[in-house]
PDB file of C-alpha atoms in Angstrom:
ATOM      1  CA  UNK A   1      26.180  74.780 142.352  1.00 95.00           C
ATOM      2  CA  UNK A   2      23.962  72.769 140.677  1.00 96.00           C
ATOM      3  CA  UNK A   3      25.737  70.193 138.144  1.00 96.00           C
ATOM      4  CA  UNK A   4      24.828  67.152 136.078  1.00 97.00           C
ATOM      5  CA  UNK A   5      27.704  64.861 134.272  1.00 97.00           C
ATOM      6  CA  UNK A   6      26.511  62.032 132.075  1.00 98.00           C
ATOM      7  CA  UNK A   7      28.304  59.237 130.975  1.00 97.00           C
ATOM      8  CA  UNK A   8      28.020  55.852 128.813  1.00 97.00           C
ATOM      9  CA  UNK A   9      27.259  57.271 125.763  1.00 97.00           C
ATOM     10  CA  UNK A  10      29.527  55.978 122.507  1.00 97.00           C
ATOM     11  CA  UNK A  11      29.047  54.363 119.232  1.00 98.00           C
ATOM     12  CA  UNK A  12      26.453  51.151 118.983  1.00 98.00           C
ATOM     13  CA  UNK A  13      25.367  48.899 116.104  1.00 97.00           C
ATOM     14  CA  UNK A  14      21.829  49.286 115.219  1.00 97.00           C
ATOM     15  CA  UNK A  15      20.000  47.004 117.477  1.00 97.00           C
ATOM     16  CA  UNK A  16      22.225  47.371 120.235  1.00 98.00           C
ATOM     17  CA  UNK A  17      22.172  48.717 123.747  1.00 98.00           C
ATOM     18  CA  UNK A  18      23.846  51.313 125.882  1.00 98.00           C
ATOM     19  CA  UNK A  19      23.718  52.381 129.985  1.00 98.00           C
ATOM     20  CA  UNK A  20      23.558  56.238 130.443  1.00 98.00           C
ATOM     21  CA  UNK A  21      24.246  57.284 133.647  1.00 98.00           C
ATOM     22  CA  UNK A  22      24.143  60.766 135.171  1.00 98.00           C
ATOM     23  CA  UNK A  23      25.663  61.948 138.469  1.00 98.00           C
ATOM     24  CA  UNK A  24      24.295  64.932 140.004  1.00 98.00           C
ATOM     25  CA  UNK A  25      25.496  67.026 143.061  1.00 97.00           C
ATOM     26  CA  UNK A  26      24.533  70.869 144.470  1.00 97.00           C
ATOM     27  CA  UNK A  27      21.123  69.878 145.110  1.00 97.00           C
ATOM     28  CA  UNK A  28      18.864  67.061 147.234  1.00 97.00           C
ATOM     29  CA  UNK A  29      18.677  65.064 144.177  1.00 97.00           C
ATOM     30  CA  UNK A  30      15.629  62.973 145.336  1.00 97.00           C
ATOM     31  CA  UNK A  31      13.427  66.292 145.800  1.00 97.00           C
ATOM     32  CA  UNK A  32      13.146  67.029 141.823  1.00 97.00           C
ATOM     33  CA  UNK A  33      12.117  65.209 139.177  1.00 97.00           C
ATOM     34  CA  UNK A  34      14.294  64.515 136.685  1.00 97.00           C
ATOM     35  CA  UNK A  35      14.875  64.048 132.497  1.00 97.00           C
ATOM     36  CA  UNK A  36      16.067  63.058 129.551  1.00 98.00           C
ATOM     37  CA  UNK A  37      16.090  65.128 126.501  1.00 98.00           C
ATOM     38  CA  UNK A  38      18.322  64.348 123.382  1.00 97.00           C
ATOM     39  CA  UNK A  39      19.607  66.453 119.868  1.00 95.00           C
ATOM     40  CA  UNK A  40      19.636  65.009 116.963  1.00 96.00           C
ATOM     41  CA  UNK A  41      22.344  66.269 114.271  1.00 93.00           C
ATOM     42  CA  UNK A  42      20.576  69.224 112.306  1.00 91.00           C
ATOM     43  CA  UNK A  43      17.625  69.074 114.562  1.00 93.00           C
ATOM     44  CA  UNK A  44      15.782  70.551 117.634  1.00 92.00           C
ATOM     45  CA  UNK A  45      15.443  69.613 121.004  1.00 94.00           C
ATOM     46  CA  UNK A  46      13.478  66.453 121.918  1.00 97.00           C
ATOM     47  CA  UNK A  47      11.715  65.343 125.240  1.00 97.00           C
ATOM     48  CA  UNK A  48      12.743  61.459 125.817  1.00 98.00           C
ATOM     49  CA  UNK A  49      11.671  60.489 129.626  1.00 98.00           C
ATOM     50  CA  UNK A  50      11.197  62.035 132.792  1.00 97.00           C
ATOM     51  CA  UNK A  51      10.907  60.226 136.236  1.00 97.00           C
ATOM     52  CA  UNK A  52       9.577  61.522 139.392  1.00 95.00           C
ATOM     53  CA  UNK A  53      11.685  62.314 142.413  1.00 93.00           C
ATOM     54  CA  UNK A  54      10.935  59.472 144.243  1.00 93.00           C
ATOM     55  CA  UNK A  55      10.927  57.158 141.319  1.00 90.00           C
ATOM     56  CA  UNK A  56       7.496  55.391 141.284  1.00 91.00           C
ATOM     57  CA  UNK A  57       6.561  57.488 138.521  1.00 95.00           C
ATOM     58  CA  UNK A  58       8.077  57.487 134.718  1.00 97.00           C
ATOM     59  CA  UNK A  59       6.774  58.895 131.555  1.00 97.00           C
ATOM     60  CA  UNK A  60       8.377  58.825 128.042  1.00 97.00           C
ATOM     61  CA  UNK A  61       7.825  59.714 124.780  1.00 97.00           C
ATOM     62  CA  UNK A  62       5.962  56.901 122.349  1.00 97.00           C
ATOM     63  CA  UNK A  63       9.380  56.459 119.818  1.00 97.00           C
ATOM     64  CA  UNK A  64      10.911  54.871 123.188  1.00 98.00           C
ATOM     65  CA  UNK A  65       8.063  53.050 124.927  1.00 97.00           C
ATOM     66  CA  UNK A  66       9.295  49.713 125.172  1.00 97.00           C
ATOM     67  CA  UNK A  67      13.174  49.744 123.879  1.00 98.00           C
ATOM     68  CA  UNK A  68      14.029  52.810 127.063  1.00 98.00           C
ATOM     69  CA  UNK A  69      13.908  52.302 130.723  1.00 98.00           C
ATOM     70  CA  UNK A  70      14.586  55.552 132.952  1.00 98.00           C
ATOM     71  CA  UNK A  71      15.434  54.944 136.171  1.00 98.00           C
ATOM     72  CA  UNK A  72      17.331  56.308 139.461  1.00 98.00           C
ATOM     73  CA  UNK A  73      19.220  55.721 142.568  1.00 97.00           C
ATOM     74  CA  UNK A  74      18.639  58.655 144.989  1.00 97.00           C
ATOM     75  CA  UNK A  75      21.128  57.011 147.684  1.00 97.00           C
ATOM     76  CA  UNK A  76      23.763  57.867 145.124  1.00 97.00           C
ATOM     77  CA  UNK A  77      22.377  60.908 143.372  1.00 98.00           C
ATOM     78  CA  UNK A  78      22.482  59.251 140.153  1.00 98.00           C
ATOM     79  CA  UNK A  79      20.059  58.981 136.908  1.00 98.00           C
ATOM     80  CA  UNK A  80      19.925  56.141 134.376  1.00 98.00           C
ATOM     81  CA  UNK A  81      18.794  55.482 130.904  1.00 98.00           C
ATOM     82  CA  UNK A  82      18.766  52.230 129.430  1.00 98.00           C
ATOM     83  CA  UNK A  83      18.985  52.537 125.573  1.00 98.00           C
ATOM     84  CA  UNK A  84      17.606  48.761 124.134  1.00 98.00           C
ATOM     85  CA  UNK A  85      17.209  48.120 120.293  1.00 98.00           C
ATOM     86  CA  UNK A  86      18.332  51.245 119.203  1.00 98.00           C
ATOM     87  CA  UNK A  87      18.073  53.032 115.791  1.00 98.00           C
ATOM     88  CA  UNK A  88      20.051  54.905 113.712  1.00 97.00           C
ATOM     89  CA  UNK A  89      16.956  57.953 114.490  1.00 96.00           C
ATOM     90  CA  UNK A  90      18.134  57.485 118.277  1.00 98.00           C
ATOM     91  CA  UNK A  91      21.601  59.176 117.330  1.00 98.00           C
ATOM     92  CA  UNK A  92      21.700  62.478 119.126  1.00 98.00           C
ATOM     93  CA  UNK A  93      23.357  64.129 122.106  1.00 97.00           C
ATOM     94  CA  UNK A  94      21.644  62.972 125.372  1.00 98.00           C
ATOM     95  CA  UNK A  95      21.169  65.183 128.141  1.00 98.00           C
ATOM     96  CA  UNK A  96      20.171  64.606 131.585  1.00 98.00           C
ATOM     97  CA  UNK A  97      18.535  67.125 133.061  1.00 98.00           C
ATOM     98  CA  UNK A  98      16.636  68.718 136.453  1.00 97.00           C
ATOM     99  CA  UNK A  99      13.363  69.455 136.745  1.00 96.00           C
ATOM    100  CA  UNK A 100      12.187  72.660 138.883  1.00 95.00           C
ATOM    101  CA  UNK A 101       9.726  70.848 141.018  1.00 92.00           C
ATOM    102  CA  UNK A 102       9.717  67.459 143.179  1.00 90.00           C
ATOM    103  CA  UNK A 103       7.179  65.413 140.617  1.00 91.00           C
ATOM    104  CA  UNK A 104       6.567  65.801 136.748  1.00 87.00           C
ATOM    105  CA  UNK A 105       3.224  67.244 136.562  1.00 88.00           C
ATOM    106  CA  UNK A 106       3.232  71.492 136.802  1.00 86.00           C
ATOM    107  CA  UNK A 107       7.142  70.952 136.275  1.00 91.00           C
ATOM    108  CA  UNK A 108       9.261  71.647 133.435  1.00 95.00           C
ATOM    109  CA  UNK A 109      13.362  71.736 133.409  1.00 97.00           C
ATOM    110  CA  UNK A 110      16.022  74.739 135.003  1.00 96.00           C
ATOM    111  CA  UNK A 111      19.001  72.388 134.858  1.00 97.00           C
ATOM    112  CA  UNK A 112      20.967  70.735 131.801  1.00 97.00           C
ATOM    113  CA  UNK A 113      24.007  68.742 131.950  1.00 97.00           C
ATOM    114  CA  UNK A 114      26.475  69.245 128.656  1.00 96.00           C
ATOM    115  CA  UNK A 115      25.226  66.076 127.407  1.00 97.00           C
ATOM    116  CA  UNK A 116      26.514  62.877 125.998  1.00 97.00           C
ATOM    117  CA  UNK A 117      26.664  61.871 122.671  1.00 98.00           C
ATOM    118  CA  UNK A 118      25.070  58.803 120.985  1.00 98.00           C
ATOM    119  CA  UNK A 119      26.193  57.197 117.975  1.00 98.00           C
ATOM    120  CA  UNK A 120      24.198  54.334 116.392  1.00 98.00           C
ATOM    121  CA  UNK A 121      25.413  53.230 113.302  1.00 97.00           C
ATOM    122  CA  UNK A 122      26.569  50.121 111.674  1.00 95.00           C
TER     123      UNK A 122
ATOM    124  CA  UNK B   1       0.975  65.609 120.602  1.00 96.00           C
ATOM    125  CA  UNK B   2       1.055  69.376 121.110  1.00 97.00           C
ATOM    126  CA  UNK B   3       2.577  70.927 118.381  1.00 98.00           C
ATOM    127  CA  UNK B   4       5.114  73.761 118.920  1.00 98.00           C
ATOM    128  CA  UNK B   5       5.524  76.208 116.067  1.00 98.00           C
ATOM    129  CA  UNK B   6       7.913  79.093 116.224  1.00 98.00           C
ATOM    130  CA  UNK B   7       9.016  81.689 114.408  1.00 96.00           C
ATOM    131  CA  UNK B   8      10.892  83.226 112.108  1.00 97.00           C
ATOM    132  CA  UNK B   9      13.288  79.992 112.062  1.00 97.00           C
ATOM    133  CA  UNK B  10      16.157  82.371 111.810  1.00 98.00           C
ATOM    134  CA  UNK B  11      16.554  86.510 113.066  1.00 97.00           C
ATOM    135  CA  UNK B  12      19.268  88.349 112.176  1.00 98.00           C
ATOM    136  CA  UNK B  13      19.243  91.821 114.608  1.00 97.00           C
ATOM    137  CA  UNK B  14      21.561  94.744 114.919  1.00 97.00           C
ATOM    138  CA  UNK B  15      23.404  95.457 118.346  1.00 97.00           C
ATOM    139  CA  UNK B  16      20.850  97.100 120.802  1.00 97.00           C
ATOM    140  CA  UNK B  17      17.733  96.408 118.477  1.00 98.00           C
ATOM    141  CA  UNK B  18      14.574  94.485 119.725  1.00 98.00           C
ATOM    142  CA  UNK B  19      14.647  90.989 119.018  1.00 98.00           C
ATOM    143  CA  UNK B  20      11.188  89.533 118.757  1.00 98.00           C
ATOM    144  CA  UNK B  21      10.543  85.485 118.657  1.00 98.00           C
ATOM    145  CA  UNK B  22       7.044  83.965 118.688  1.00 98.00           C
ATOM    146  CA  UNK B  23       5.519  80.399 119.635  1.00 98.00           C
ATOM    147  CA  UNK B  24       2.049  79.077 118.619  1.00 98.00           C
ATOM    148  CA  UNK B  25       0.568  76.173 120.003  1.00 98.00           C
ATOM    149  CA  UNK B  26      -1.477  73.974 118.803  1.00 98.00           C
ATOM    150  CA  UNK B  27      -3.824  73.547 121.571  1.00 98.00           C
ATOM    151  CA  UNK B  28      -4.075  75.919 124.637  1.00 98.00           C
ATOM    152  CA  UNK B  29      -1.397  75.873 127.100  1.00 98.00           C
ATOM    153  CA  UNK B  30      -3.445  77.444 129.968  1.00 98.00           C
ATOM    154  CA  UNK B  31      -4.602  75.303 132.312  1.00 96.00           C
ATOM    155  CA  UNK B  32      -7.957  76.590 134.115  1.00 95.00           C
ATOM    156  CA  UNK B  33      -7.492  74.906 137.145  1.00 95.00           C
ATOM    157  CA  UNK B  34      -4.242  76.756 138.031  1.00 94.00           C
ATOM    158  CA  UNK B  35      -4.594  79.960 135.404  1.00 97.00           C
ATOM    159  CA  UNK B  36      -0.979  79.116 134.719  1.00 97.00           C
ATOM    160  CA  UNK B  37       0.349  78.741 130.968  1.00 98.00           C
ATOM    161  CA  UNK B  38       2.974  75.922 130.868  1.00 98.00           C
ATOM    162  CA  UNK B  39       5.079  77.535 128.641  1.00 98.00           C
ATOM    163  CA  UNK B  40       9.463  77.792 129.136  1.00 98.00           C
ATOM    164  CA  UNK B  41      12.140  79.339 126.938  1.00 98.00           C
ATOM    165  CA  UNK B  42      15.203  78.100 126.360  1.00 98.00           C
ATOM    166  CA  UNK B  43      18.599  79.957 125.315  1.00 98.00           C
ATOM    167  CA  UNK B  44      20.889  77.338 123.790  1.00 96.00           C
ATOM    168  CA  UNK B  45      24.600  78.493 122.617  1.00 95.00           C
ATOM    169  CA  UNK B  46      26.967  75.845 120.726  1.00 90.00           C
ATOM    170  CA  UNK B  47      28.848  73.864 123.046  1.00 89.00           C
ATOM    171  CA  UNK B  48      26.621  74.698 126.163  1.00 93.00           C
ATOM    172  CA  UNK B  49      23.641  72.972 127.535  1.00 93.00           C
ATOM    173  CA  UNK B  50      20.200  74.730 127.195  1.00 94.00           C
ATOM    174  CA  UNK B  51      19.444  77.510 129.976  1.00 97.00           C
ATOM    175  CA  UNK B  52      16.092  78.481 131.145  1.00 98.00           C
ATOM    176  CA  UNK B  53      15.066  81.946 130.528  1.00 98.00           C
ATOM    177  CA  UNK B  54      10.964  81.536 131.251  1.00 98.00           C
ATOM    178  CA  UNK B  55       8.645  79.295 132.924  1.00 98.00           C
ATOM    179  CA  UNK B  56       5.066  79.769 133.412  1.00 98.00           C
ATOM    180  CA  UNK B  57       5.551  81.882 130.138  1.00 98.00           C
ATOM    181  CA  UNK B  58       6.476  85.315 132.098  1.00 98.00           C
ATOM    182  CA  UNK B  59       8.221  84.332 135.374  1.00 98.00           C
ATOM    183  CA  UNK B  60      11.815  85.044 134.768  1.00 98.00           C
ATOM    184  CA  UNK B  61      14.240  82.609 136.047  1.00 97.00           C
ATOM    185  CA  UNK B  62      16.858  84.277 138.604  1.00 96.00           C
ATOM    186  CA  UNK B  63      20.169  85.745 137.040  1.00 96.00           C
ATOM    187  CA  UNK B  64      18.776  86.343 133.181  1.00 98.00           C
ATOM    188  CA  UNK B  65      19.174  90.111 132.099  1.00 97.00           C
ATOM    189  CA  UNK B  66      15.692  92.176 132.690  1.00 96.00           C
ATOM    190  CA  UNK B  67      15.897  92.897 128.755  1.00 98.00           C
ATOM    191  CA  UNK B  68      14.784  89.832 128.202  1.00 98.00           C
ATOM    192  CA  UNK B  69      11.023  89.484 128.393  1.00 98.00           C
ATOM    193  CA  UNK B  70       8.400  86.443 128.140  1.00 98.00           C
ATOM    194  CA  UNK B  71       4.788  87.065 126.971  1.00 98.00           C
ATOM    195  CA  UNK B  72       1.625  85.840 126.156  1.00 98.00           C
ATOM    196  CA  UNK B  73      -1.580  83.517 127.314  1.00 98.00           C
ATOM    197  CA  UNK B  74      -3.117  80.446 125.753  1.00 98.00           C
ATOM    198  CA  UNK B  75      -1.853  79.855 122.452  1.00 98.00           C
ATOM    199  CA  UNK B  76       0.220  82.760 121.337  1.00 98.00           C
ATOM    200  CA  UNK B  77       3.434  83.277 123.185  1.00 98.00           C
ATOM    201  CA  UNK B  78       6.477  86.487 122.365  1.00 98.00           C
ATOM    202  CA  UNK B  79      10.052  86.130 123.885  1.00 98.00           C
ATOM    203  CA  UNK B  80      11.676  89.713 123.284  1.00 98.00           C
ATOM    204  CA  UNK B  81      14.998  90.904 124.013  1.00 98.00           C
ATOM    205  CA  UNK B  82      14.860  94.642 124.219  1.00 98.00           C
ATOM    206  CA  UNK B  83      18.048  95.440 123.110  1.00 97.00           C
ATOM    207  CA  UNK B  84      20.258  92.780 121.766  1.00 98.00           C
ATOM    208  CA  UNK B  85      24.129  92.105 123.043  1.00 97.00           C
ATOM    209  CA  UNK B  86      26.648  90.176 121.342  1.00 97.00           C
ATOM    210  CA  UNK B  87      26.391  87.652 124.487  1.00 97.00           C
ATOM    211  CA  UNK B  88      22.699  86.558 123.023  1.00 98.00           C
ATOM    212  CA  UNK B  89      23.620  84.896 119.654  1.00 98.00           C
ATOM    213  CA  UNK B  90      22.182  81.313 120.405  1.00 98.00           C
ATOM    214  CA  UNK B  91      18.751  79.571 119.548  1.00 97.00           C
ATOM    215  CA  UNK B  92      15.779  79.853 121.604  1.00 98.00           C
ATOM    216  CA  UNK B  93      13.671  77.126 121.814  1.00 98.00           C
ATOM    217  CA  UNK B  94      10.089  77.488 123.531  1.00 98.00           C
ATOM    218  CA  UNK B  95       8.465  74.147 125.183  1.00 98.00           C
ATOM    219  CA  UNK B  96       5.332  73.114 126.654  1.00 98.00           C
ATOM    220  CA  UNK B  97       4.945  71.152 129.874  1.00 97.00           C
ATOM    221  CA  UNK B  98       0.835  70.664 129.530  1.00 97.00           C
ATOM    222  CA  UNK B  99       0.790  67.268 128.753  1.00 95.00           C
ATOM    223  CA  UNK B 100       2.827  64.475 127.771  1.00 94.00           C
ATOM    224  CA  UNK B 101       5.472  63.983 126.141  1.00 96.00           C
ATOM    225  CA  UNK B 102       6.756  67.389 126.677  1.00 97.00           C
ATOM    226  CA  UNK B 103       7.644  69.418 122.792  1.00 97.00           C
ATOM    227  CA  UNK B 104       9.884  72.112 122.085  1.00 98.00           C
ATOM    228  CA  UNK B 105       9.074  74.416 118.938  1.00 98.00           C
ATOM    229  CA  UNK B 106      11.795  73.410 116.315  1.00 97.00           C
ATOM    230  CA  UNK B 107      14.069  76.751 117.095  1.00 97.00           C
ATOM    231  CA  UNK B 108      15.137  80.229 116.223  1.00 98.00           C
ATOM    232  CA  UNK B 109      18.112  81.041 115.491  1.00 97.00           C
ATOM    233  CA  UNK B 110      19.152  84.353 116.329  1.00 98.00           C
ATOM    234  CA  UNK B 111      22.301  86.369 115.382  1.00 98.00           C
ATOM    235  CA  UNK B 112      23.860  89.532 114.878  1.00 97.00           C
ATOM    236  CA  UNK B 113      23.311  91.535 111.708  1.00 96.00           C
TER     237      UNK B 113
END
């Protein structure tokens, strides 16, 4: 069975920074790309940053370029976000989630964790 | 950015009536190198991630009911549910995967009447 858990998310200052991490399992994790998508209270569901299953490749959205880093370790089946100078706009639930196909292009997502929430507030 | 538009924002739809949901585009989501549309649907119920219903617009992802049905080419794309069960209350959210960043129409909400 195919399962993502995320961690590291909390409350944060505005300006601050925060680790997400997501373990995966039920699948060869380093044979799909993977992403991050977040909801924001009262809104819909926004693309962050995807990376490629071998992890030369990353892509994110412009609000991000710069202050995000995706990133993975396939020896331990595990996906990262690192959250720098965030904003109260970051505040959402983050989710991590599996792409159908090995690299980003011609791929969109079948798998979602539940997601891990994001507080940034002063 | 591609914009996704859906609509109605909100459907309210008796038990066993046809649920209809549409999603314009604002540029065309069919690629002519591949005559695929990149195109998914999304069912999303409170407290659960998303699930994928559609990719490719009309392939049907394994283990979602046959009475739900993706549609369309282009710029103009229909998710129906033939005959609505209790089990579907959630919003659906269609997304595009033609170019970067990926965007998801803003959502339709879709309970029982």
């Amino acid at each position: 069975e195919v399962q993502m858990v995320e961690s590291g998310g909390g409350l944060v200052q505005p300006g601050g920074s925060l680790r997400l991490s997501c373990a995966a399992s039920g699948f060869s994790f380093s044979n799909y790309a993977m992403s991050w998508v977040r909801l924001a209270p009262g809104k819909g569901l926004e693309w962050v940053s995807a990376i490629s299953g071998p992890g030369g490749n990353t892509y994110y959205r412009d609000s991000v370029k710069g202050r995000f880093t995706i990133s993975r370790d396939n020896s331990e089946d595990t996906l990262y976000l690192q959250l720098n100078n965030l904003r109260a706009e970051d505040t959402a639930v983050y989710y991590c989630a599996k792409d159908l196909y090995k690299y980003y292009y011609d791929s969109t997502i079948d798998y979602w964790g539940q997601g891990t929430l994001v507080t940034v507030s002063s | 950015d591609i914009v996704m538009a859906q609509s109605p924002d909100f459907l309210a739809v008796s038990l066993g009536d046809r649920a209809t949901i549409n999603c314009k585009s604002s540029q065309t989501l069919l690629y002519s190198a591949t005559k695929k549309n990149y195109l998914s649907w999304y069912q999303h119920k409170p407290g659960q991630p998303p699930k994928l219903l559609f990719y490719w617009a009309s392939i049907r992802e394994s283990g979602v009911p046959d009475r739900f049905s993706g549609s369309g080419s282009g710029t103009d794309f229909t998710l129906t549910i033939s005959s609505l069960q209790a089990e579907d209350v959630a919003v659906y959210y269609c997304q595009q995967y033609y170019s970067t960043p990926r965007t998801f129409g803003q959502g339709t909400k879709v309970e029982i009447k």
